[in-house]
Amino acid sequence: MAKLIRHEGIVEDEWSVLRFPAKEEPLRKQAGKPVLFKLTGEASATPDEIANLAVPEGKTIIPLPLWLARSDELAARLAAATLGVWIDSHESPEALAGSLDDLNRFAVIAVNFPRFIDGRGYSIAALLRTRYGYRGELRAIGEVLLDQLFYLKRCGFDAYALRTDQNIDDAARRLRDFSHPYQAAADQPLPLFRRQARGLTA
Amino acid sequence: MYQYDHYDQTIVNERVAQYKDQTRRYLAGELSEDEFRPLRLQNGLYIQRHAPMLRIAIPYGLLSSRQLRMLAHIARTYDRGYGHFSTRQNLQLNWPELARVPEILELLASVQMHSIQTSGNCIRNITTDPFAGVAPDEIVDPRPYAEILRQWSTFHPEFAYLPRKFKIALNGAAQDRAVVQWHDIGLDLIRNEAGEIGLRVLVGGGMGRTPMLGSVIREFLPWQHMLTYCEAILRVYNRYGRRDNSFKARIKILVKALGAAEFARQVEEEWTHVKDGPSILTQEEFDRVAACFTQPAYETLSDQVPGLNARLAQNKAFANWVRRNVHAHKVPGYAAVTLSLKKTGVPPGDCTAEQMELVANLADRYSFGELRVSHEQNLILADVKKADLYELWQQARLGGLATPNIGLLTDIVCCPGGDFCSLANAKSIPIAAAIQRRFDDLDYLHDIGEIDLNISGCMNSCGHHHVGHIGILGVDKNDQEWYQISIGGAQGNDSSLGTVIGPSFAAEDVPGVIEKLIETYLEHRTEEERFIDTLRRIGVEPFKARVYRGTRDNKAKEVVNG
Ligand code: SF4
């Protein structure tokens, strides 16, 4: 089993993430450079791919398009708490939130970072926590690196599947890079100026 | 100016520790080049042509003499004894060693400074009017708002990996000296009819490859909502800004694609969710920050200084300097003074460690120990007694800081260009130097009068060439350095974009072209007209015709034959 950071501890990960099979995509270019990001709202998979993807037994985190298209068939898995869902950076948390009455019926929701410099996942997490009332495990997957952990935590993540080459023993420290951030965020709903009496006491 | 409390200091100290560890891991091979890049950029460290370049934040251009002395010390110890003040009110060091940058950051932290978010795809240094707090036309002092935004944007967890860089500017005066229309977010501090303070919000301005003026998306936002509204704008941008093409990733492209009205609608919709949240500003927090920007202990003085007029009549050099480099102040008996970093032969914005120390001393002696950096790349002592002007002038002159050219042709705004910057198409500093040499005659220079000349070494427009009355842009033609010239750009309340006059020129021809543009102006101008006024009245054609006289026909023939 793979390792996972949950809160600040290292645990065995009992979930597996189901992805669409990798396919050969024609290399797209913009301004002479390869396109590395999907545009927000772009389709993730074809209807065939969605229909044909088998969901294995056991605790499985499935892609959002699959959940949206096949939620009836997967209702029992949801009830048995063996179903999680993951959302990609170009996908819509609104669609996820609109797909069932209470997001907390998912034991886990994951947000994928196709590349660590793709910052959309931070907004998605913030929305799931602060707007759509999700309180369960919110997990960062994909290119999750040590140096982004602090920001991820602040946006509401509480579990992190680090890329395998990362030094997992360093994670707890990285989650505490800063002790008194200025802004309100998902992990701390009050900005510094409402949390502390500030003044010239340096 | 703003003084750090325990929390501010802790944040910069923790940043130093974090970056020290990141640098160590990079040097040990634990962090790849690609993974280290955004981390170092968010600390202002670029890898340049010859060496790394470190960009140190000067929040909204405000510095104390103590901080400037530290910058001098750093320039001397870790660099080659000078620094470059940039068009975004920051200081750039061109030769630091990557491994020693954490030491520099430690020294900066000891004087309440840092290099946080001076580069990278995040919210950059907040900029504002260099005459904030002293300008006679000021409506609202923008500095407390700028500081509050600085804190909010520092390590904002949701907006550290945006599609592209993001710049916010604030203006609080009748005349916009912060170029808010050219920023990703421009905030104009205003008062409504009831006298309440609010912000006019502009979004989507920017120079670069697709220059665009910002659009107003809200006419009046109560100041308490400054952070929540910015959050809404940034969230819409972070989610929907284009990431597939870095040339189209700035917010201006999103605003243009959606249309300003639709973009505004999306922001307002997002804002309804966050507007009444805890990030709404409190009067208490505003007062705490504003208390750092109270007026210094001005003396009650008469605006008439005995002997000053006689001095001005006798000493032409002093009079020229006062005419160009001394500015009105809202308090009687005081003036703001620009120390020119545009001496002929010195790259615009460059300042030696000795000059920094001199300026720090001058600030202590004459201006309450503070100074400002302008986006025109000069230094400003904002609170000088008029009675001290003559003394100050003599001392500034000894330090090479009293060139009487503010607002004139040789007060050139210029990016580092091909001498330093690895993105450049062409050099810019030698072009500035050649123009300064060509127009070195002071009488002629003063006769030509006010004119903004801006030079950028490439389309990234760090020298703001789009808004120069004359703009020069380095272009690459078959691996050779060429210069495209535009005229008619302007910043401030009547902002406009320059028009390219025609085919580009080789470096050695640029001063001659500028000369022809100036001659055209001198021939056509009326008594009161500045260059830009004449140009707006008679249009671009007479200028073009003069510059390309003789060459046009040849060009036409070539095309026909080709
Ligand atoms: S305009 Fe281009 S050449 Fe000049 S500093 Fe900016 S990126 Fe470099």
Short mmCIF file of N, CA, C and O in Angstrom, two decimals, chain A residues 55-145:
data_model
loop_
_atom_site.label_atom_id
_atom_site.label_comp_id
_atom_site.label_asym_id
_atom_site.label_seq_id
_atom_site.Cartn_x
_atom_site.Cartn_y
_atom_site.Cartn_z
N VAL A 55 -15.14 -0.11 -12.42
CA VAL A 55 -14.77 0.34 -11.08
C VAL A 55 -14.43 -0.89 -10.25
O VAL A 55 -15.27 -1.75 -10.02
N PRO A 56 -13.18 -1.01 -9.80
CA PRO A 56 -12.79 -2.21 -9.06
C PRO A 56 -13.43 -2.28 -7.68
O PRO A 56 -13.94 -1.29 -7.18
N GLU A 57 -13.38 -3.47 -7.11
CA GLU A 57 -13.83 -3.65 -5.73
C GLU A 57 -12.93 -2.86 -4.80
O GLU A 57 -11.83 -2.45 -5.18
N GLY A 58 -13.36 -2.67 -3.58
CA GLY A 58 -12.50 -2.01 -2.60
C GLY A 58 -12.66 -0.51 -2.68
O GLY A 58 -13.33 0.04 -3.55
N LYS A 59 -12.05 0.14 -1.72
CA LYS A 59 -12.19 1.60 -1.62
C LYS A 59 -11.53 2.27 -2.81
O LYS A 59 -10.32 2.16 -3.00
N THR A 60 -12.35 2.94 -3.59
CA THR A 60 -11.86 3.47 -4.86
C THR A 60 -12.28 4.92 -5.03
O THR A 60 -13.43 5.28 -4.77
N ILE A 61 -11.33 5.70 -5.47
CA ILE A 61 -11.61 7.13 -5.76
C ILE A 61 -11.75 7.26 -7.27
O ILE A 61 -10.79 7.04 -8.01
N ILE A 62 -12.95 7.57 -7.71
CA ILE A 62 -13.22 7.53 -9.15
C ILE A 62 -13.19 8.93 -9.76
O ILE A 62 -13.39 9.93 -9.06
N PRO A 63 -12.98 9.03 -11.07
CA PRO A 63 -12.96 10.35 -11.72
C PRO A 63 -14.34 11.00 -11.70
O PRO A 63 -15.36 10.30 -11.83
N LEU A 64 -14.37 12.29 -11.60
CA LEU A 64 -15.63 13.02 -11.54
C LEU A 64 -16.57 12.70 -12.72
O LEU A 64 -17.77 12.46 -12.49
N PRO A 65 -16.10 12.66 -13.97
CA PRO A 65 -17.05 12.42 -15.07
C PRO A 65 -17.75 11.08 -14.93
O PRO A 65 -18.92 10.92 -15.31
N LEU A 66 -17.03 10.13 -14.36
CA LEU A 66 -17.63 8.81 -14.18
C LEU A 66 -18.75 8.89 -13.15
O LEU A 66 -19.84 8.35 -13.34
N TRP A 67 -18.48 9.59 -12.06
CA TRP A 67 -19.51 9.76 -11.04
C TRP A 67 -20.72 10.48 -11.62
O TRP A 67 -21.87 10.08 -11.40
N LEU A 68 -20.48 11.53 -12.37
CA LEU A 68 -21.60 12.33 -12.89
C LEU A 68 -22.47 11.51 -13.83
O LEU A 68 -23.70 11.62 -13.83
N ALA A 69 -21.84 10.61 -14.62
CA ALA A 69 -22.60 9.85 -15.61
C ALA A 69 -23.23 8.59 -15.02
O ALA A 69 -24.23 8.10 -15.53
N ARG A 70 -22.61 8.04 -13.96
CA ARG A 70 -23.04 6.71 -13.52
C ARG A 70 -23.38 6.67 -12.02
O ARG A 70 -23.23 5.64 -11.36
N SER A 71 -23.88 7.77 -11.48
CA SER A 71 -24.10 7.81 -10.03
C SER A 71 -25.16 6.81 -9.57
O SER A 71 -25.05 6.26 -8.47
N ASP A 72 -26.16 6.56 -10.42
CA ASP A 72 -27.20 5.60 -9.99
C ASP A 72 -26.59 4.23 -9.72
O ASP A 72 -26.81 3.62 -8.68
N GLU A 73 -25.84 3.81 -10.69
CA GLU A 73 -25.21 2.49 -10.61
C GLU A 73 -24.25 2.38 -9.42
O GLU A 73 -24.02 1.31 -8.86
N LEU A 74 -23.68 3.54 -9.00
CA LEU A 74 -22.67 3.53 -7.95
C LEU A 74 -23.22 3.87 -6.56
O LEU A 74 -22.48 3.97 -5.59
N ALA A 75 -24.57 4.02 -6.50
CA ALA A 75 -25.17 4.47 -5.23
C ALA A 75 -24.86 3.53 -4.07
O ALA A 75 -24.59 3.97 -2.95
N ALA A 76 -24.86 2.22 -4.35
CA ALA A 76 -24.61 1.26 -3.28
C ALA A 76 -23.19 1.41 -2.74
O ALA A 76 -22.94 1.34 -1.53
N ARG A 77 -22.26 1.65 -3.66
CA ARG A 77 -20.86 1.83 -3.23
C ARG A 77 -20.73 3.08 -2.36
O ARG A 77 -19.97 3.11 -1.39
N LEU A 78 -21.48 4.09 -2.74
CA LEU A 78 -21.44 5.32 -1.96
C LEU A 78 -21.96 5.06 -0.56
O LEU A 78 -21.34 5.44 0.44
N ALA A 79 -23.10 4.34 -0.49
CA ALA A 79 -23.70 4.04 0.80
C ALA A 79 -22.77 3.19 1.65
O ALA A 79 -22.72 3.34 2.88
N ALA A 80 -22.01 2.32 0.99
CA ALA A 80 -21.10 1.43 1.73
C ALA A 80 -19.80 2.13 2.09
O ALA A 80 -18.89 1.51 2.65
N ALA A 81 -19.69 3.40 1.73
CA ALA A 81 -18.49 4.20 2.03
C ALA A 81 -17.24 3.60 1.41
O ALA A 81 -16.16 3.64 1.99
N THR A 82 -17.38 3.01 0.24
CA THR A 82 -16.20 2.53 -0.48
C THR A 82 -15.99 3.33 -1.77
O THR A 82 -15.34 2.88 -2.69
N LEU A 83 -16.59 4.53 -1.80
CA LEU A 83 -16.46 5.34 -3.00
C LEU A 83 -16.01 6.75 -2.65
O LEU A 83 -16.56 7.41 -1.78
N GLY A 84 -14.97 7.14 -3.34
CA GLY A 84 -14.55 8.54 -3.29
C GLY A 84 -14.57 9.08 -4.70
O GLY A 84 -14.76 8.34 -5.66
N VAL A 85 -14.38 10.39 -4.85
CA VAL A 85 -14.36 10.96 -6.18
C VAL A 85 -13.17 11.90 -6.27
O VAL A 85 -12.77 12.50 -5.28
N TRP A 86 -12.58 11.96 -7.48
CA TRP A 86 -11.53 12.97 -7.64
C TRP A 86 -11.89 13.91 -8.77
O TRP A 86 -12.54 13.55 -9.74
N ILE A 87 -11.46 15.13 -8.60
CA ILE A 87 -11.80 16.18 -9.54
C ILE A 87 -10.49 16.72 -10.11
O ILE A 87 -9.51 16.89 -9.38
N ASP A 88 -10.49 16.91 -11.40
CA ASP A 88 -9.27 17.41 -12.03
C ASP A 88 -9.27 18.94 -12.02
O ASP A 88 -10.32 19.57 -11.83
N SER A 89 -8.09 19.51 -12.27
CA SER A 89 -7.97 20.97 -12.10
C SER A 89 -8.84 21.76 -13.08
O SER A 89 -9.20 22.89 -12.81
N HIS A 90 -9.18 21.16 -14.21
CA HIS A 90 -9.99 21.90 -15.18
C HIS A 90 -11.48 21.60 -15.04
O HIS A 90 -12.30 22.08 -15.79
N GLU A 91 -11.81 20.74 -14.06
CA GLU A 91 -13.22 20.36 -13.89
C GLU A 91 -13.92 21.27 -12.86
O GLU A 91 -13.28 22.04 -12.17
N SER A 92 -15.24 21.06 -12.78
CA SER A 92 -16.05 22.04 -12.06
C SER A 92 -16.51 21.52 -10.70
O SER A 92 -17.26 20.53 -10.61
N PRO A 93 -16.09 22.16 -9.63
CA PRO A 93 -16.58 21.74 -8.30
C PRO A 93 -18.09 21.99 -8.17
O PRO A 93 -18.76 21.31 -7.40
N GLU A 94 -18.61 22.94 -8.96
CA GLU A 94 -20.05 23.20 -8.94
C GLU A 94 -20.81 21.96 -9.41
O GLU A 94 -21.84 21.59 -8.84
N ALA A 95 -20.27 21.31 -10.46
CA ALA A 95 -20.94 20.11 -10.97
C ALA A 95 -20.94 19.01 -9.92
O ALA A 95 -21.95 18.32 -9.71
N LEU A 96 -19.81 18.88 -9.23
CA LEU A 96 -19.74 17.88 -8.16
C LEU A 96 -20.74 18.20 -7.06
O LEU A 96 -21.52 17.35 -6.63
N ALA A 97 -20.76 19.47 -6.65
CA ALA A 97 -21.65 19.86 -5.55
C ALA A 97 -23.11 19.68 -5.95
O ALA A 97 -23.95 19.33 -5.11
N GLY A 98 -23.40 19.89 -7.23
CA GLY A 98 -24.79 19.76 -7.68
C GLY A 98 -25.23 18.33 -7.89
O GLY A 98 -26.39 18.06 -8.17
N SER A 99 -24.29 17.37 -7.75
CA SER A 99 -24.64 16.01 -8.13
C SER A 99 -25.23 15.19 -6.98
O SER A 99 -25.69 14.09 -7.19
N LEU A 100 -25.17 15.71 -5.78
CA LEU A 100 -25.88 15.02 -4.69
C LEU A 100 -26.17 16.00 -3.57
O LEU A 100 -25.59 17.09 -3.52
N ASP A 101 -27.10 15.62 -2.71
CA ASP A 101 -27.60 16.57 -1.72
C ASP A 101 -26.54 16.97 -0.70
O ASP A 101 -26.54 18.08 -0.21
N ASP A 102 -25.64 16.02 -0.38
CA ASP A 102 -24.67 16.34 0.66
C ASP A 102 -23.32 15.72 0.29
O ASP A 102 -23.19 14.50 0.24
N LEU A 103 -22.35 16.57 0.03
CA LEU A 103 -21.03 16.07 -0.37
C LEU A 103 -20.40 15.19 0.70
O LEU A 103 -19.52 14.38 0.42
N ASN A 104 -20.86 15.35 1.94
CA ASN A 104 -20.25 14.59 3.02
C ASN A 104 -20.56 13.09 2.95
O ASN A 104 -20.04 12.31 3.73
N ARG A 105 -21.41 12.71 1.99
CA ARG A 105 -21.62 11.27 1.79
C ARG A 105 -20.40 10.64 1.14
O ARG A 105 -20.25 9.41 1.16
N PHE A 106 -19.53 11.44 0.56
CA PHE A 106 -18.25 10.90 0.10
C PHE A 106 -17.28 10.79 1.27
O PHE A 106 -17.09 11.75 2.01
N ALA A 107 -16.68 9.62 1.40
CA ALA A 107 -15.70 9.46 2.46
C ALA A 107 -14.42 10.23 2.13
O ALA A 107 -13.67 10.62 3.01
N VAL A 108 -14.18 10.40 0.85
CA VAL A 108 -13.00 11.15 0.46
C VAL A 108 -13.26 11.85 -0.88
O VAL A 108 -13.93 11.30 -1.76
N ILE A 109 -12.78 13.08 -0.97
CA ILE A 109 -12.76 13.77 -2.26
C ILE A 109 -11.30 14.13 -2.51
O ILE A 109 -10.61 14.62 -1.60
N ALA A 110 -10.83 13.88 -3.72
CA ALA A 110 -9.45 14.23 -4.05
C ALA A 110 -9.46 15.29 -5.15
O ALA A 110 -10.37 15.35 -5.97
N VAL A 111 -8.44 16.13 -5.13
CA VAL A 111 -8.25 17.13 -6.18
C VAL A 111 -6.92 16.83 -6.85
O VAL A 111 -5.90 16.66 -6.16
N ASN A 112 -6.96 16.73 -8.16
CA ASN A 112 -5.75 16.36 -8.90
C ASN A 112 -4.95 17.59 -9.33
O ASN A 112 -5.52 18.57 -9.82
N PHE A 113 -3.64 17.52 -9.12
CA PHE A 113 -2.73 18.55 -9.63
C PHE A 113 -1.93 17.93 -10.76
O PHE A 113 -0.94 17.25 -10.53
N PRO A 114 -2.38 18.14 -12.03
CA PRO A 114 -1.66 17.53 -13.15
C PRO A 114 -0.22 18.01 -13.19
O PRO A 114 0.68 17.26 -13.54
N ARG A 115 -0.02 19.27 -12.84
CA ARG A 115 1.32 19.82 -12.66
C ARG A 115 1.27 20.72 -11.45
O ARG A 115 0.28 21.37 -11.20
N PHE A 116 2.37 20.75 -10.71
CA PHE A 116 2.27 21.48 -9.44
C PHE A 116 2.04 22.97 -9.63
O PHE A 116 1.53 23.65 -8.75
N ILE A 117 2.43 23.50 -10.82
CA ILE A 117 2.22 24.93 -11.02
C ILE A 117 0.80 25.26 -11.49
O ILE A 117 0.48 26.41 -11.73
N ASP A 118 -0.05 24.25 -11.60
CA ASP A 118 -1.46 24.49 -11.93
C ASP A 118 -2.20 24.83 -10.64
O ASP A 118 -2.54 23.96 -9.85
N GLY A 119 -2.48 26.11 -10.43
CA GLY A 119 -3.03 26.56 -9.15
C GLY A 119 -4.54 26.46 -9.01
O GLY A 119 -5.10 26.89 -8.01
N ARG A 120 -5.22 25.89 -10.01
CA ARG A 120 -6.68 25.85 -9.92
C ARG A 120 -7.17 24.96 -8.78
O ARG A 120 -8.21 25.22 -8.19
N GLY A 121 -6.36 23.92 -8.49
CA GLY A 121 -6.77 23.00 -7.42
C GLY A 121 -6.93 23.69 -6.07
O GLY A 121 -7.72 23.26 -5.24
N TYR A 122 -6.19 24.77 -5.87
CA TYR A 122 -6.32 25.49 -4.60
C TYR A 122 -7.70 26.13 -4.48
O TYR A 122 -8.33 26.10 -3.42
N SER A 123 -8.15 26.71 -5.59
CA SER A 123 -9.49 27.34 -5.56
C SER A 123 -10.58 26.28 -5.43
O SER A 123 -11.57 26.47 -4.74
N ILE A 124 -10.38 25.15 -6.11
CA ILE A 124 -11.37 24.08 -6.03
C ILE A 124 -11.51 23.61 -4.59
O ILE A 124 -12.62 23.47 -4.05
N ALA A 125 -10.38 23.41 -3.93
CA ALA A 125 -10.42 22.96 -2.54
C ALA A 125 -11.10 24.00 -1.66
O ALA A 125 -11.96 23.68 -0.83
N ALA A 126 -10.72 25.26 -1.86
CA ALA A 126 -11.30 26.32 -1.03
C ALA A 126 -12.81 26.35 -1.19
O ALA A 126 -13.55 26.51 -0.22
N LEU A 127 -13.28 26.16 -2.43
CA LEU A 127 -14.73 26.17 -2.66
C LEU A 127 -15.41 24.97 -2.01
O LEU A 127 -16.47 25.10 -1.40
N LEU A 128 -14.81 23.79 -2.15
CA LEU A 128 -15.43 22.60 -1.55
C LEU A 128 -15.58 22.78 -0.04
O LEU A 128 -16.60 22.42 0.55
N ARG A 129 -14.58 23.37 0.58
CA ARG A 129 -14.62 23.55 2.03
C ARG A 129 -15.53 24.70 2.45
O ARG A 129 -16.33 24.55 3.37
N THR A 130 -15.37 25.85 1.80
CA THR A 130 -16.04 27.03 2.34
C THR A 130 -17.41 27.28 1.72
O THR A 130 -18.25 27.90 2.34
N ARG A 131 -17.63 26.76 0.51
CA ARG A 131 -18.92 27.04 -0.12
C ARG A 131 -19.83 25.83 -0.14
O ARG A 131 -21.03 25.96 0.00
N TYR A 132 -19.24 24.65 -0.33
CA TYR A 132 -20.08 23.47 -0.50
C TYR A 132 -20.10 22.57 0.73
O TYR A 132 -20.59 21.45 0.69
N GLY A 133 -19.54 23.08 1.81
CA GLY A 133 -19.73 22.43 3.11
C GLY A 133 -19.11 21.06 3.26
O GLY A 133 -19.54 20.26 4.10
N TYR A 134 -18.08 20.77 2.47
CA TYR A 134 -17.49 19.44 2.59
C TYR A 134 -16.54 19.37 3.78
O TYR A 134 -15.62 20.16 3.90
N ARG A 135 -16.77 18.39 4.67
CA ARG A 135 -15.96 18.28 5.88
C ARG A 135 -15.13 17.01 5.94
O ARG A 135 -14.35 16.81 6.85
N GLY A 136 -15.36 16.10 4.98
CA GLY A 136 -14.62 14.84 4.99
C GLY A 136 -13.18 15.00 4.54
O GLY A 136 -12.67 16.12 4.45
N GLU A 137 -12.54 13.89 4.25
CA GLU A 137 -11.14 13.95 3.85
C GLU A 137 -11.02 14.62 2.48
O GLU A 137 -11.66 14.22 1.51
N LEU A 138 -10.15 15.62 2.40
CA LEU A 138 -9.90 16.31 1.14
C LEU A 138 -8.43 16.09 0.82
O LEU A 138 -7.54 16.51 1.57
N ARG A 139 -8.21 15.41 -0.27
CA ARG A 139 -6.89 14.88 -0.53
C ARG A 139 -6.29 15.48 -1.81
O ARG A 139 -6.98 15.62 -2.82
N ALA A 140 -5.02 15.86 -1.73
CA ALA A 140 -4.32 16.34 -2.92
C ALA A 140 -3.61 15.17 -3.58
O ALA A 140 -2.89 14.42 -2.92
N ILE A 141 -3.86 14.99 -4.89
CA ILE A 141 -3.20 13.92 -5.63
C ILE A 141 -2.56 14.50 -6.89
O ILE A 141 -2.84 15.62 -7.28
N GLY A 142 -1.70 13.71 -7.51
CA GLY A 142 -1.03 14.18 -8.72
C GLY A 142 0.37 14.66 -8.37
O GLY A 142 1.07 14.04 -7.57
N GLU A 143 0.76 15.79 -8.95
CA GLU A 143 2.10 16.30 -8.68
C GLU A 143 2.08 17.10 -7.37
O GLU A 143 2.02 18.33 -7.37
N VAL A 144 2.09 16.37 -6.28
CA VAL A 144 2.03 16.99 -4.96
C VAL A 144 3.43 16.97 -4.36
O VAL A 144 4.01 15.91 -4.15
N LEU A 145 3.98 18.15 -4.14
CA LEU A 145 5.37 18.28 -3.71
C LEU A 145 5.46 18.93 -2.33
O LEU A 145 4.55 19.64 -1.91
#
